[in-house]
Amino acid sequence: MTDSHHPPVGIDALALACPKAFIAMDTLAEARGVPSAKYTQGLGQEKMAIASPVEDTVTLATAAARRALETFDVDPQSIGTLIVGTETGVDHSKPVAVYVHELLGLPERCRTFETKHACYGASAGLTTSLDWIASGRARGQKALVIAADIASYGLNTPGEPTQGAGAVAMVIGEHPRLLRIHPNTIGDYTRQVMDFWRPLYSKYALADGHYSIECYLEALAGARAAALDGGDEVFDELLACLYHVPFVKMAHKAHRKELECVHHRPFDLDTADDQARFDASYQRLVAPWLSLNAQVGNIYTGSLYLALMDLIRQSQASWADRRVSLFSYGSGCGATYMLGQIAPSAHQWAGHCDPQADLDQRRRLSVGEYEAMIAAVERAERAEKLDPSDWGVLEGLAYVGTQDHQRQYRWLGRDALTPAV
Ligand code: HMG
């Protein structure tokens, strides 16, 4: 997958920012009168990150990006393109990316914008960045691509157990330290479907849930065919198959579809043979990289990259140059299937990609606290002044209210002393 005429391009840095509170799926199941196995086994989720009124797409995106730049020692002045993929921005007009640009002290000589296509927005940003670098227009600069979202479906809806919130930031550049992506292995797919959407008047997403699963699987087959163009033999070389993960069990369904594409026949999981073949493949290629998704929930456009982070945090020296597949799906719908290659240095950066310590420190919410938080988030849009300490947020960046119709942000705690990177 290397091209002797061009340096390799791909993901050079990766970091997660997540809200400081979560609700456990068994707690939610009990309150909703549902057997907890439906959420924990049927959907495969353990926890969902819940954003407080002082955490929004800007604070999550900025925190993730700051962590990516700092922990991978990337000079902010080297960023020439900044793209935030999100479907839960904070303004109908002004992009989240321009807030992030200021809060991180990025150079004025930088192209900065927001991309929206449901869960596909950040992947559009990633492939645009790869093209920007491969075209030569970047002239040695790097791109910062941030996937940031807060997934909200509303209380007591079928989508409620598939919420989550968080941001994944990626630095894209030449000679990447984590993952190479070759432009010739990227395939795209688009089809107009009403599987999931959010009207302008609604804070909550609407979904035709079971239909959305069908649309996802059709898009997987379509984008995969566009990427591989019949070259199915590459499947045997894969170290990992990474999918968009709205809930963990979706990756299970996706992998079954993938095997059906590889073998050109249906996989019947009620027969012992197919079940055994499927299980072996799923346990080797998919299951080991789903722990972060299970703990965070659906972070929409960042969900695929959360699975990638789980892979990279476990990487080993022997994985150098091994291939992985990545499938990104955004409802509506748009999708991309791509092949990546583990960079030889990835294992040296594994510890830098591990957000587990932060996830373990999150505050566990009762159902009463979770419902109060959702109600407070609705009021926060128009609140003039918010106190982050009311929500247990003492460090990092916080949304502190809207004055003169302008959102206000403040760095807290020790971060207040050194606000920019
Ligand atoms: P539902 O109708 O409440 O649940 O909705 P269900 O009846 O389909 O059950 C879910 C699973 O739990 C099933 O497993 C049941 O069998 C199992 P499956 O048969 O599918 O393997 N189950 C149990 N297991 C153990 N013990 C039990 C038990 N009871 C049932 N007692 C649905 C589920 C996902 C549809 C709903 O949560 C929803 O609408 N979610 C939102 C839409 C969504 O996530 N779609 C995914 C594909 S589209 C996508 O990924 C894009 C998206 O991220 C948005 C974007 O692009 O921006 C969503």
Tab-separated table of N, CA, C and O and ligand atoms in Angstrom, residues 35 37-39 41-43 87 117-120 153 158-162 195-196 207-210 212-213 216 244 246-247 249-250 253 298 300 329-331, ligand 1:
chain	number	residue	atom	x	y	z
A	35	PRO	N	-35.746	-5.633	30.686
A	35	PRO	CA	-34.697	-6.522	31.221
A	35	PRO	C	-33.320	-5.933	30.883
A	35	PRO	O	-33.096	-5.521	29.734
A	37	ALA	N	-30.632	-7.237	30.278
A	37	ALA	CA	-29.935	-7.973	29.211
A	37	ALA	C	-30.253	-7.396	27.831
A	37	ALA	O	-29.448	-7.523	26.907
A	38	LYS	N	-31.409	-6.768	27.688
A	38	LYS	CA	-31.716	-6.176	26.367
A	38	LYS	C	-30.688	-5.099	26.020
A	38	LYS	O	-30.212	-5.019	24.888
A	39	TYR	N	-30.345	-4.279	27.010
A	39	TYR	CA	-29.370	-3.207	26.739
A	39	TYR	C	-27.934	-3.733	26.757
A	39	TYR	O	-27.116	-3.328	25.939
A	41	GLN	N	-26.764	-7.032	26.560
A	41	GLN	CA	-26.436	-8.070	25.562
A	41	GLN	C	-27.074	-7.766	24.212
A	41	GLN	O	-26.421	-7.840	23.172
A	42	GLY	N	-28.365	-7.424	24.225
A	42	GLY	CA	-29.070	-7.146	22.957
A	42	GLY	C	-28.438	-5.996	22.201
A	42	GLY	O	-28.274	-6.043	20.979
A	43	LEU	N	-28.072	-4.912	22.923
A	43	LEU	CA	-27.396	-3.772	22.280
A	43	LEU	C	-25.888	-3.802	22.540
A	43	LEU	O	-25.134	-3.108	21.863
A	87	GLU	N	-22.931	16.735	13.929
A	87	GLU	CA	-24.327	16.947	13.571
A	87	GLU	C	-25.042	17.604	14.749
A	87	GLU	O	-26.259	17.738	14.742
A	117	HIS	N	-22.817	15.530	8.065
A	117	HIS	CA	-23.575	14.496	7.371
A	117	HIS	C	-23.781	13.381	8.393
A	117	HIS	O	-23.115	12.347	8.343
A	118	ALA	N	-24.692	13.637	9.328
A	118	ALA	CA	-24.970	12.672	10.403
A	118	ALA	C	-23.641	12.123	10.936
A	118	ALA	O	-22.707	12.886	11.176
A	119	CYS	N	-23.536	10.800	11.068
A	119	CYS	CA	-22.306	10.235	11.666
A	119	CYS	C	-21.141	10.190	10.685
A	119	CYS	O	-20.092	9.636	11.005
A	120	TYR	N	-21.334	10.724	9.502
A	120	TYR	CA	-20.295	10.627	8.476
A	120	TYR	C	-19.417	11.887	8.417
A	120	TYR	O	-18.375	11.898	7.744
A	153	TYR	N	-31.720	11.291	22.012
A	153	TYR	CA	-32.950	10.801	21.357
A	153	TYR	C	-34.214	11.127	22.150
A	153	TYR	O	-35.304	10.886	21.682
A	158	PRO	N	-37.173	4.514	21.801
A	158	PRO	CA	-36.334	3.334	21.512
A	158	PRO	C	-34.856	3.702	21.361
A	158	PRO	O	-33.976	2.898	21.659
A	159	GLY	N	-34.594	4.935	20.936
A	159	GLY	CA	-33.202	5.349	20.760
A	159	GLY	C	-32.507	5.707	22.066
A	159	GLY	O	-31.280	5.827	22.103
A	160	GLU	N	-33.279	5.866	23.157
A	160	GLU	CA	-32.673	6.352	24.410
A	160	GLU	C	-31.455	5.538	24.858
A	160	GLU	O	-30.438	6.115	25.244
A	161	PRO	N	-31.496	4.194	24.768
A	161	PRO	CA	-30.304	3.442	25.218
A	161	PRO	C	-29.143	3.496	24.230
A	161	PRO	O	-28.116	2.856	24.472
A	162	THR	N	-29.295	4.238	23.129
A	162	THR	CA	-28.181	4.344	22.171
A	162	THR	C	-27.659	5.782	22.116
A	162	THR	O	-27.226	6.254	21.077
A	195	ASP	N	-33.782	7.344	7.354
A	195	ASP	CA	-33.604	6.355	8.421
A	195	ASP	C	-33.390	7.020	9.773
A	195	ASP	O	-33.703	6.463	10.815
A	196	PHE	N	-32.856	8.226	9.732
A	196	PHE	CA	-32.526	8.958	10.963
A	196	PHE	C	-32.339	10.404	10.551
A	196	PHE	O	-31.667	10.673	9.564
A	207	ALA	N	-35.697	8.580	14.522
A	207	ALA	CA	-35.104	7.450	13.803
A	207	ALA	C	-36.157	6.410	13.482
A	207	ALA	O	-37.074	6.176	14.263
A	208	ASP	N	-36.048	5.834	12.302
A	208	ASP	CA	-36.788	4.615	11.971
A	208	ASP	C	-35.773	3.507	12.242
A	208	ASP	O	-35.039	3.070	11.353
A	209	GLY	N	-35.680	3.115	13.515
A	209	GLY	CA	-34.539	2.359	14.026
A	209	GLY	C	-34.190	1.093	13.257
A	209	GLY	O	-33.048	0.895	12.841
A	210	HIS	N	-35.177	0.221	13.037
A	210	HIS	CA	-34.858	-1.050	12.372
A	210	HIS	C	-34.502	-0.823	10.904
A	210	HIS	O	-33.611	-1.475	10.357
A	212	SER	N	-33.028	1.830	9.854
A	212	SER	CA	-31.681	2.433	9.835
A	212	SER	C	-30.609	1.338	9.852
A	212	SER	O	-29.547	1.486	9.240
A	213	ILE	N	-30.910	0.234	10.509
A	213	ILE	CA	-29.945	-0.880	10.537
A	213	ILE	C	-29.808	-1.479	9.133
A	213	ILE	O	-28.706	-1.747	8.651
A	216	TYR	N	-27.777	0.907	6.981
A	216	TYR	CA	-26.362	0.810	7.349
A	216	TYR	C	-25.729	-0.387	6.639
A	216	TYR	O	-24.652	-0.292	6.040
A	244	HIS	N	-18.485	1.703	12.116
A	244	HIS	CA	-19.238	2.713	12.863
A	244	HIS	C	-20.055	1.960	13.920
A	244	HIS	O	-20.731	0.971	13.601
A	246	PRO	N	-22.880	2.607	16.511
A	246	PRO	CA	-23.920	3.350	17.243
A	246	PRO	C	-24.268	2.643	18.549
A	246	PRO	O	-24.701	3.270	19.509
A	247	PHE	N	-24.121	1.343	18.548
A	247	PHE	CA	-24.188	0.497	19.751
A	247	PHE	C	-23.395	-0.755	19.375
A	247	PHE	O	-23.294	-1.110	18.193
A	249	LYS	N	-23.628	-3.947	19.462
A	249	LYS	CA	-24.177	-5.070	18.696
A	249	LYS	C	-24.244	-4.758	17.203
A	249	LYS	O	-24.283	-5.676	16.371
A	250	MET	N	-24.236	-3.474	16.845
A	250	MET	CA	-24.272	-3.117	15.418
A	250	MET	C	-23.014	-3.613	14.707
A	250	MET	O	-23.064	-4.005	13.529
A	253	LYS	N	-23.599	-7.143	13.696
A	253	LYS	CA	-24.419	-7.250	12.478
A	253	LYS	C	-23.585	-6.873	11.254
A	253	LYS	O	-23.696	-7.480	10.190
A	298	ASN	N	-22.958	5.928	21.832
A	298	ASN	CA	-22.846	6.466	20.470
A	298	ASN	C	-22.325	7.898	20.531
A	298	ASN	O	-22.970	8.764	21.125
A	300	TYR	N	-21.803	9.343	17.687
A	300	TYR	CA	-22.100	9.684	16.295
A	300	TYR	C	-20.829	9.656	15.444
A	300	TYR	O	-20.241	8.607	15.269
A	329	TYR	N	-20.354	5.119	8.564
A	329	TYR	CA	-21.735	5.280	8.059
A	329	TYR	C	-22.372	6.515	8.677
A	329	TYR	O	-22.279	6.727	9.895
A	330	GLY	N	-23.012	7.305	7.850
A	330	GLY	CA	-23.811	8.424	8.346
A	330	GLY	C	-25.210	8.297	7.788
A	330	GLY	O	-25.404	8.105	6.572
A	331	SER	N	-26.204	8.372	8.642
A	331	SER	CA	-27.586	8.213	8.198
A	331	SER	C	-27.928	9.251	7.150
A	331	SER	O	-27.327	10.317	7.054
B	1	HMG	P1	-35.710	-1.771	19.880
B	1	HMG	O1	-36.851	-2.021	18.949
B	1	HMG	O2	-36.042	-1.145	21.184
B	1	HMG	O3	-34.943	-3.077	20.244
B	1	HMG	O4	-34.679	-0.857	19.126
B	1	HMG	P2	-35.054	-4.547	19.600
B	1	HMG	O5	-36.373	-5.154	19.910
B	1	HMG	O6	-34.604	-4.498	18.177
B	1	HMG	O7	-33.941	-5.257	20.482
B	1	HMG	C1	-32.600	-4.915	20.361
B	1	HMG	C2	-31.779	-6.182	20.506
B	1	HMG	O8	-31.923	-6.662	21.853
B	1	HMG	C3	-32.248	-7.319	19.601
B	1	HMG	O9	-31.080	-8.010	19.203
B	1	HMG	C4	-33.078	-8.180	20.538
B	1	HMG	O10	-33.160	-9.531	20.141
B	1	HMG	C5	-32.298	-8.020	21.833
B	1	HMG	P3	-30.914	-8.455	17.648
B	1	HMG	O11	-32.021	-9.398	17.395
B	1	HMG	O12	-31.035	-7.187	16.837
B	1	HMG	O13	-29.559	-9.039	17.612
B	1	HMG	N1	-33.087	-8.285	23.059
B	1	HMG	C6	-32.619	-8.961	24.115
B	1	HMG	N2	-31.431	-9.564	24.332
B	1	HMG	C7	-31.232	-10.176	25.543
B	1	HMG	N3	-32.186	-10.209	26.504
B	1	HMG	C8	-33.380	-9.628	26.317
B	1	HMG	C9	-33.642	-8.978	25.082
B	1	HMG	N4	-34.717	-8.298	24.562
B	1	HMG	C10	-34.343	-7.887	23.325
B	1	HMG	N5	-34.319	-9.677	27.287
B	1	HMG	C11	-32.831	0.086	18.021
B	1	HMG	C12	-33.312	-1.047	18.929
B	1	HMG	C13	-31.329	-0.068	17.810
B	1	HMG	C14	-33.551	0.024	16.684
B	1	HMG	C15	-33.148	1.432	18.736
B	1	HMG	O14	-32.367	1.550	19.910
B	1	HMG	C16	-32.900	2.664	17.878
B	1	HMG	O15	-33.772	3.104	17.137
B	1	HMG	N6	-31.680	3.275	17.959
B	1	HMG	C17	-31.319	4.463	17.174
B	1	HMG	C18	-31.024	4.128	15.709
B	1	HMG	C19	-29.714	3.378	15.538
B	1	HMG	O16	-28.856	3.332	16.410
B	1	HMG	N7	-29.517	2.802	14.317
B	1	HMG	C20	-28.280	2.098	14.000
B	1	HMG	C21	-27.986	2.074	12.498
B	1	HMG	S1	-28.052	3.728	11.793
B	1	HMG	C22	-26.573	4.464	12.354
B	1	HMG	O17	-25.694	3.812	12.805
B	1	HMG	C23	-26.476	5.959	12.266
B	1	HMG	C24	-26.624	6.679	13.590
B	1	HMG	O18	-25.433	6.535	14.345
B	1	HMG	C25	-26.976	8.153	13.367
B	1	HMG	C26	-26.098	9.001	12.466
B	1	HMG	O19	-25.655	8.598	11.406
B	1	HMG	O20	-25.940	10.180	12.831
B	1	HMG	C27	-27.751	6.134	14.441
